[in-house]
Amino acid sequence: MKIFYTLAAVGFLIFIVVALVGNPARAWQAYLLNFLFFSAIAQGAVLFSALMHTVKAKWSGPLADVAESFAAFFPVSLLLFVILFLGRQHIFPWLHEDLHGKEVWLNLPFLFERDLVGLCLLYGLGLSFLYHRLYFSLKARGASGYFGRRLLARWDRHPPDEARLAGRMTVFGILYLLAFALVLSLVGYDLIMATDPHWYSTLFGAYTFVKAVYIGFGALIVLSSLLHLSKKNDYHVDEHQFHDIGKLFFAFCLVWADFFYAQFVVIWYGNIPEETAYIIERTMAAPWNALAWTIFVGCFVAPFLILINRRIKTMPKAMIGICLAIMTGIWLEHYLLLGPAFHHHVHHLPLGWVEAAVAVGFFGLLAAAVTTYFKQFPELLKGNMVDRVNVEGV
C-alpha cells in the first residue's frame, strides 16, 4: 500500500516541478495523456461487471468482484479532471486559432462544464450500481472492513426489498453501459479529437470507448491473475473463467482493430485534404510513423497471432505479460493521437522521462485506490459465484 502512495507522490512531485520551473506545456500534456489512459482503464474494467450482470452471466463471479474494485478510482479521476482546468492554456491548441464557426462548441467554459457533467453522470451510475451490488456480496459473505460494517449495519436497520434492489441494480447497470458509450465518446471528441480542431471523424467516439473496454479488460486480467497467483489471499479463478475473459479480450482486440481500419480506409479513399493530413502525419510522417507501426503490431498483429491459441488464455503468467504489453501499446496510441497536435515539425519522437514519471504517479493513484477498496472489503477476495447466482435468482 505504501509503495503505491510513494509512486503517486513521486510522480506528481515531478509533474509539479516540471510544470512550475521546467516545461509546463510538456507537463500538462503528459497529465492529459495519463488522465485519459488511466481513467479509461477504470471505466472499462467496471463495465465488465455491469455487462456481466446485464446479460446474467454466471461464470464471471470472482472476475466481476475484482472489476468493481476499479470504481474506487472514480472519485480520484473526477478530481483529476477538475485539476486539468489549471493547464487549459497548454492542452488546447485551438485556444488561439480561428475555429471557423466552431466557437459555439469549442469554448472552455462549455467544454469543461459538459465533460464534468458527463463524468459525474457516468461515475454516479457506476457507484450506484456498485452500491446495490455490494448488498448481495456482503450479505452472503459478511464484512470486516470499516465501510463494509457500516453498510451492513445500515441494511440491518432498514432491510431493503431484495427483489426491488436487484431490479434497481439491473437498471443502474444498463444505464452505466449507455452512459459509458455516450460520455467516453464526448470525452474523446473534446479532449483528443479537438486538439486538431479542423479534423473530425464520426467514428472517433466509438473508437474511444471500444479502446477503453480493451484496456479495461486487460487491466482486469492482470489484476485477477496477480491475485490468483498470490499466496496472501484466497482468491481463485478457474481455468475456464480465465479462458472466457481471455476470449472477450481477444474479441475486443479485433473490434479495436476494426474501428481503426474503418476510420483509416474511409478517410484514405475519400482523399479530402483536411482529413488525410491527420492520418498522413500520424502514420507516414517521421518520427510518428515508426510509433504507429509499433502500436499496430503490438496491439493487434502480435496479440491476434498469440491469443488465437486456446491454451495461452488459461495461463495467468502469460496473460499478464500480453495484457501489459497491449496496455503499453494503447498508452503509446494515446500519445500518437495527441503528440502531433502539440509538437509540430519535430525530427525526433518527443517522448521521454516526463511522460513516464507522470504515468507512474497516475498508476500509483489507481493502484492505491484499488488496494484501499480491497482493504475495506477483503471478503471479496474470498469469493465464489454464490452471490451472483443469488442475485440472478431474486
Coordinates of C-alpha atoms in Angstrom, one line a residue:
M1 CA 0.0 0.0 0.0
K2 CA 2.7 2.5 1.0
I3 CA 4.6 1.8 -2.2
F4 CA 1.6 2.9 -4.3
Y5 CA 1.3 6.2 -2.3
T6 CA 5.0 6.7 -2.8
L7 CA 4.8 6.2 -6.5
A8 CA 1.9 8.6 -6.7
A9 CA 3.7 11.2 -4.6
V10 CA 6.9 10.9 -6.6
G11 CA 5.1 11.1 -10.0
F12 CA 3.1 14.2 -9.0
L13 CA 6.0 15.9 -7.4
I14 CA 7.9 15.6 -10.7
F15 CA 4.9 16.9 -12.5
I16 CA 4.6 19.9 -10.3
V17 CA 8.3 20.7 -10.5
V18 CA 8.3 20.4 -14.4
A19 CA 5.1 22.4 -14.6
L20 CA 6.4 25.3 -12.4
V21 CA 10.0 25.6 -13.3
G22 CA 10.7 23.4 -16.3
N23 CA 8.4 22.9 -19.3
P24 CA 4.8 23.5 -18.2
A25 CA 3.4 22.6 -21.7
R26 CA 5.0 19.2 -21.7
A27 CA 4.0 18.5 -18.1
W28 CA 0.3 19.3 -18.7
Q29 CA 0.3 17.4 -21.9
A30 CA 1.7 14.4 -20.1
Y31 CA -1.0 14.9 -17.4
L32 CA -3.8 14.9 -20.1
L33 CA -2.4 11.7 -21.7
N34 CA -2.3 9.8 -18.4
F35 CA -5.6 11.1 -17.2
L36 CA -7.3 9.8 -20.3
F37 CA -5.5 6.5 -20.2
F38 CA -5.9 5.6 -16.5
S39 CA -9.5 6.8 -16.3
A40 CA -10.3 4.7 -19.3
I41 CA -8.8 1.6 -17.5
A42 CA -11.1 2.1 -14.5
Q43 CA -14.2 2.9 -16.6
G44 CA -13.6 -0.1 -18.9
A45 CA -13.0 -2.5 -16.0
V46 CA -16.2 -1.6 -14.2
L47 CA -18.1 -2.0 -17.4
F48 CA -17.2 -5.7 -17.2
S49 CA -19.3 -6.3 -14.1
A50 CA -22.2 -4.2 -15.4
L51 CA -22.2 -6.1 -18.6
M52 CA -22.0 -9.5 -17.0
H53 CA -24.9 -8.7 -14.7
T54 CA -27.0 -7.2 -17.5
V55 CA -26.6 -10.4 -19.6
K56 CA -27.0 -12.6 -16.5
A57 CA -23.6 -14.3 -17.0
K58 CA -23.0 -16.8 -14.1
W59 CA -19.3 -17.6 -14.9
S60 CA -17.9 -14.2 -14.1
G61 CA -18.3 -14.1 -10.3
P62 CA -14.7 -13.6 -9.0
L63 CA -13.7 -11.6 -12.0
A64 CA -16.7 -9.2 -11.5
D65 CA -15.7 -8.7 -7.9
V66 CA -12.2 -7.6 -9.0
A67 CA -13.7 -5.5 -11.8
E68 CA -15.8 -3.5 -9.4
S69 CA -12.7 -2.5 -7.4
F70 CA -11.7 -0.1 -10.1
A71 CA -14.7 2.0 -9.2
A72 CA -12.6 3.2 -6.3
F73 CA -10.7 5.3 -8.8
F74 CA -13.8 7.2 -10.0
P75 CA -13.7 10.0 -7.4
V76 CA -10.0 10.4 -7.9
S77 CA -10.5 10.6 -11.7
L78 CA -13.2 13.3 -11.2
L79 CA -10.8 15.4 -9.1
L80 CA -8.0 14.9 -11.6
F81 CA -10.3 16.2 -14.3
V82 CA -11.1 19.3 -12.3
I83 CA -7.3 19.9 -11.8
L84 CA -6.9 19.6 -15.6
F85 CA -8.6 23.0 -16.0
L86 CA -5.5 24.7 -14.5
G87 CA -3.5 23.6 -17.5
R88 CA -6.0 24.7 -20.1
Q89 CA -3.6 27.0 -21.9
H90 CA -1.2 24.1 -22.6
I91 CA -3.6 21.3 -23.7
F92 CA -6.0 23.1 -26.0
P93 CA -4.0 24.2 -29.1
W94 CA -7.2 25.7 -30.6
L95 CA -7.5 28.4 -28.0
H96 CA -5.6 30.9 -30.2
E97 CA -6.8 29.7 -33.6
D98 CA -9.6 30.7 -35.9
L99 CA -12.1 27.9 -35.5
H100 CA -14.3 28.9 -38.5
G101 CA -17.6 28.8 -36.7
K102 CA -16.8 26.0 -34.2
E103 CA -16.5 28.5 -31.3
V104 CA -20.0 27.6 -30.2
W105 CA -18.8 24.1 -29.3
L106 CA -15.1 24.7 -28.7
N107 CA -15.0 27.2 -25.8
L108 CA -13.5 26.4 -22.5
P109 CA -16.4 27.0 -20.1
F110 CA -18.9 24.9 -22.1
L111 CA -16.3 22.2 -22.8
F112 CA -15.4 21.7 -19.1
E113 CA -18.9 22.0 -17.9
R114 CA -20.3 19.4 -20.3
D115 CA -17.5 17.0 -19.7
L116 CA -17.7 17.4 -15.9
V117 CA -21.5 16.7 -16.0
G118 CA -20.8 13.7 -18.2
L119 CA -18.2 12.2 -15.9
C120 CA -20.4 12.9 -12.8
L121 CA -23.2 11.1 -14.5
L122 CA -21.0 8.1 -15.6
Y123 CA -19.3 7.8 -12.2
G124 CA -22.6 8.3 -10.3
L125 CA -24.2 5.5 -12.2
G126 CA -21.2 3.3 -11.7
L127 CA -21.1 3.9 -8.0
S128 CA -24.9 3.4 -7.7
F129 CA -24.5 0.0 -9.5
L130 CA -21.7 -0.9 -7.1
Y131 CA -23.7 0.1 -4.0
H132 CA -26.5 -2.3 -5.0
R133 CA -24.1 -5.0 -6.0
L134 CA -22.3 -4.8 -2.6
Y135 CA -25.5 -5.6 -0.8
F136 CA -25.7 -9.1 -2.2
S137 CA -21.9 -9.6 -1.9
L138 CA -21.7 -8.5 1.7
K139 CA -24.9 -10.2 2.8
A140 CA -23.5 -13.5 1.5
R141 CA -20.0 -13.1 2.9
G142 CA -20.1 -10.7 5.8
A143 CA -17.9 -7.7 6.2
S144 CA -14.8 -6.9 8.4
G145 CA -13.7 -3.6 6.9
Y146 CA -15.0 -0.3 8.2
F147 CA -17.2 0.7 5.3
G148 CA -18.4 -2.8 4.9
R149 CA -19.6 -3.0 8.5
R150 CA -21.3 0.4 8.2
L151 CA -23.1 -0.7 5.1
L152 CA -24.2 -4.0 6.7
A153 CA -25.4 -2.2 9.8
R154 CA -27.4 0.2 7.7
W155 CA -29.1 -2.6 5.8
D156 CA -29.8 -4.5 9.0
R157 CA -31.5 -1.4 10.5
H158 CA -33.5 -0.8 7.3
P159 CA -33.8 -4.2 5.5
P160 CA -34.4 -3.5 1.8
D161 CA -36.7 -5.3 -0.6
E162 CA -34.2 -7.6 -2.3
A163 CA -36.2 -8.1 -5.5
R164 CA -36.5 -4.3 -5.8
L165 CA -32.8 -3.9 -5.1
A166 CA -31.9 -6.4 -7.7
G167 CA -34.1 -4.6 -10.2
R168 CA -32.5 -1.3 -9.5
M169 CA -29.1 -2.8 -9.8
T170 CA -30.0 -4.0 -13.3
V171 CA -31.3 -0.6 -14.2
F172 CA -28.1 1.1 -13.0
G173 CA -26.0 -1.5 -14.8
I174 CA -27.8 -0.8 -18.1
L175 CA -27.6 3.0 -17.6
Y176 CA -23.9 2.7 -16.9
L177 CA -23.4 0.9 -20.2
L178 CA -25.3 3.6 -22.1
A179 CA -23.5 6.4 -20.2
F180 CA -20.2 4.7 -20.9
A181 CA -20.7 4.9 -24.6
L182 CA -22.0 8.4 -24.6
V183 CA -19.6 10.0 -22.1
L184 CA -16.5 8.4 -23.4
S185 CA -17.5 9.5 -27.0
L186 CA -17.9 13.1 -25.7
V187 CA -14.5 13.0 -23.9
G188 CA -12.9 11.5 -27.0
Y189 CA -14.3 14.3 -29.1
D190 CA -13.4 17.1 -26.7
L191 CA -10.1 16.1 -25.2
I192 CA -8.5 14.1 -28.0
M193 CA -10.0 14.8 -31.4
A194 CA -10.4 18.5 -30.8
T195 CA -6.7 19.0 -30.3
D196 CA -6.8 19.2 -34.1
P197 CA -10.0 21.3 -34.5
H198 CA -10.1 21.1 -38.3
W199 CA -10.2 17.3 -38.4
Y200 CA -13.2 15.2 -37.4
S201 CA -14.3 11.6 -37.6
T202 CA -17.8 10.4 -36.9
L203 CA -16.3 7.0 -35.7
F204 CA -14.0 8.6 -33.2
G205 CA -16.4 8.4 -30.3
A206 CA -17.0 4.7 -30.8
Y207 CA -13.3 4.1 -31.3
T208 CA -12.6 5.9 -27.9
F209 CA -15.0 3.7 -25.9
V210 CA -14.0 0.5 -27.6
K211 CA -10.4 1.2 -26.7
A212 CA -11.4 1.8 -23.1
V213 CA -13.1 -1.6 -23.0
Y214 CA -10.0 -3.2 -24.5
I215 CA -7.6 -1.8 -21.8
G216 CA -10.1 -2.1 -19.0
F217 CA -10.5 -5.9 -19.7
G218 CA -6.7 -6.1 -19.9
A219 CA -6.2 -4.5 -16.5
L220 CA -8.9 -6.8 -15.1
I221 CA -7.0 -9.8 -16.4
V222 CA -3.7 -8.6 -15.0
L223 CA -5.1 -7.8 -11.5
S224 CA -7.1 -11.1 -11.4
S225 CA -4.1 -13.1 -12.4
L226 CA -1.9 -11.4 -9.8
L227 CA -4.4 -12.1 -7.1
H228 CA -4.9 -15.6 -8.3
L229 CA -1.2 -16.3 -8.2
S230 CA -0.6 -14.6 -4.8
K231 CA -0.3 -16.8 -1.7
K232 CA -1.5 -13.9 0.5
N233 CA -5.3 -14.3 -0.2
D234 CA -7.8 -17.0 -1.0
Y235 CA -8.8 -15.5 -4.4
H236 CA -9.2 -18.1 -7.1
V237 CA -10.3 -18.1 -10.7
D238 CA -11.0 -21.3 -12.5
E239 CA -9.3 -22.2 -15.8
H240 CA -12.5 -21.9 -17.8
Q241 CA -13.1 -18.4 -16.4
F242 CA -9.6 -17.3 -17.5
H243 CA -10.4 -18.8 -20.9
D244 CA -13.7 -16.9 -21.1
I245 CA -12.3 -13.5 -20.1
G246 CA -9.4 -14.2 -22.5
K247 CA -11.8 -14.7 -25.3
L248 CA -13.6 -11.4 -24.6
F249 CA -10.2 -9.7 -24.5
F250 CA -9.3 -11.3 -27.8
A251 CA -12.7 -10.1 -29.3
F252 CA -12.1 -6.5 -28.3
C253 CA -8.6 -6.7 -29.9
L254 CA -10.4 -7.4 -33.1
V255 CA -13.0 -4.8 -32.5
W256 CA -10.4 -2.1 -31.8
A257 CA -8.5 -3.0 -35.0
D258 CA -11.8 -2.9 -36.9
F259 CA -12.6 0.6 -35.8
F260 CA -9.1 1.7 -36.5
Y261 CA -9.3 0.3 -40.0
A262 CA -12.8 1.6 -40.6
Q263 CA -11.7 5.2 -39.9
F264 CA -8.5 4.8 -41.8
V265 CA -9.9 3.4 -45.0
V266 CA -12.8 5.8 -45.4
I267 CA -10.5 8.8 -44.9
W268 CA -7.9 7.4 -47.2
Y269 CA -10.2 6.7 -50.1
G270 CA -12.1 9.9 -49.5
N271 CA -8.8 11.8 -50.1
I272 CA -10.1 15.1 -48.6
P273 CA -7.1 17.1 -47.6
E274 CA -8.3 18.3 -44.2
E275 CA -9.0 14.6 -43.3
T276 CA -6.0 12.9 -44.9
A277 CA -3.5 15.3 -43.4
Y278 CA -4.3 14.0 -39.9
I279 CA -3.8 10.4 -40.9
I280 CA -0.6 11.0 -43.0
E281 CA 1.1 12.9 -40.2
R282 CA 0.5 10.1 -37.7
T283 CA 1.1 7.1 -40.0
M284 CA 3.5 8.2 -42.7
A285 CA 5.5 11.2 -41.5
A286 CA 8.6 10.7 -39.4
P287 CA 9.0 10.3 -36.5
W288 CA 5.4 9.3 -35.8
N289 CA 5.2 6.6 -38.5
A290 CA 7.6 4.3 -36.6
L291 CA 5.4 4.7 -33.4
A292 CA 2.2 4.0 -35.4
W293 CA 3.6 0.7 -36.8
T294 CA 4.8 -0.3 -33.3
I295 CA 1.3 0.3 -31.9
F296 CA -0.3 -1.6 -34.8
V297 CA 1.9 -4.6 -34.4
G298 CA 1.9 -4.6 -30.6
C299 CA -1.8 -4.1 -30.1
F300 CA -3.2 -6.1 -33.0
V301 CA -0.9 -8.3 -35.1
A302 CA 1.0 -9.9 -32.2
P303 CA -2.0 -10.3 -29.9
F304 CA -4.0 -11.8 -32.8
L305 CA -1.4 -14.4 -33.5
I306 CA -0.8 -15.2 -29.8
L307 CA -4.4 -15.2 -28.5
I308 CA -5.8 -17.3 -31.3
N309 CA -4.3 -20.2 -29.3
R310 CA -6.7 -21.5 -26.7
R311 CA -4.2 -22.7 -24.2
I312 CA -2.5 -19.3 -23.8
K313 CA -5.7 -17.7 -22.5
T314 CA -5.7 -20.1 -19.5
M315 CA -2.1 -19.2 -18.4
P316 CA -2.2 -16.3 -15.9
K317 CA 1.5 -15.5 -16.1
A318 CA 1.5 -15.4 -19.9
M319 CA -1.7 -13.3 -19.9
I320 CA -0.1 -10.8 -17.5
G321 CA 2.7 -10.2 -19.9
I322 CA 0.5 -10.0 -23.0
C323 CA -2.0 -7.6 -21.4
L324 CA 0.7 -5.3 -20.0
A325 CA 2.3 -5.1 -23.5
I326 CA -1.0 -4.3 -25.1
M327 CA -1.8 -1.7 -22.5
T328 CA 1.6 -0.1 -23.0
G329 CA 0.8 0.0 -26.7
I330 CA -2.6 1.7 -26.1
W331 CA -0.8 4.3 -23.9
L332 CA 1.5 5.0 -26.8
E333 CA -1.5 5.2 -29.1
H334 CA -3.0 7.9 -26.9
Y335 CA 0.3 9.7 -27.3
L336 CA 0.3 9.2 -31.0
L337 CA -3.1 10.9 -31.3
L338 CA -2.2 13.8 -29.0
G339 CA 1.5 14.3 -29.7
P340 CA 1.5 15.8 -33.3
A341 CA -1.0 18.4 -32.2
F342 CA 1.4 19.6 -29.6
H343 CA 4.8 19.0 -31.3
H344 CA 4.8 20.3 -34.9
H345 CA 7.7 19.5 -37.3
V346 CA 9.8 17.5 -34.9
H347 CA 12.6 15.3 -36.1
H348 CA 12.7 13.0 -33.0
L349 CA 9.9 11.5 -31.0
P350 CA 9.3 13.9 -28.1
L351 CA 8.6 11.1 -25.6
G352 CA 10.7 10.8 -22.5
W353 CA 11.0 10.7 -18.8
V354 CA 8.4 13.4 -18.1
E355 CA 5.6 11.3 -19.6
A356 CA 6.9 8.2 -17.9
A357 CA 7.1 9.9 -14.5
V358 CA 3.6 11.3 -14.7
A359 CA 2.4 7.8 -15.7
V360 CA 4.0 6.3 -12.6
G361 CA 2.1 8.9 -10.5
F362 CA -1.2 8.0 -12.1
F363 CA -0.5 4.3 -11.7
G364 CA 0.2 4.8 -8.0
L365 CA -3.1 6.6 -7.6
L366 CA -5.0 3.8 -9.4
A367 CA -3.3 1.0 -7.5
A368 CA -3.8 2.8 -4.2
A369 CA -7.5 3.2 -4.9
V370 CA -8.0 -0.4 -5.8
T371 CA -5.9 -1.6 -2.8
T372 CA -7.9 0.6 -0.4
Y373 CA -11.1 -0.9 -1.8
F374 CA -10.0 -4.4 -1.0
K375 CA -8.9 -3.3 2.5
Q376 CA -12.4 -2.1 3.1
F377 CA -14.0 -5.2 1.5
P378 CA -11.5 -8.1 2.0
E379 CA -14.2 -10.7 1.8
L380 CA -14.5 -10.1 -2.0
L381 CA -11.1 -11.8 -2.3
K382 CA -12.6 -15.0 -0.8
G383 CA -15.3 -15.0 -3.4
N384 CA -17.1 -17.6 -5.4
M385 CA -20.1 -17.3 -7.6
V386 CA -22.7 -17.7 -4.9
D387 CA -23.7 -14.1 -4.6
R388 CA -24.0 -13.6 -8.3
V389 CA -26.2 -16.8 -8.6
N390 CA -28.3 -15.5 -5.7
V391 CA -28.8 -12.2 -7.5
E392 CA -29.9 -13.9 -10.7
G393 CA -32.4 -15.8 -8.7
V394 CA -34.0 -12.9 -6.9

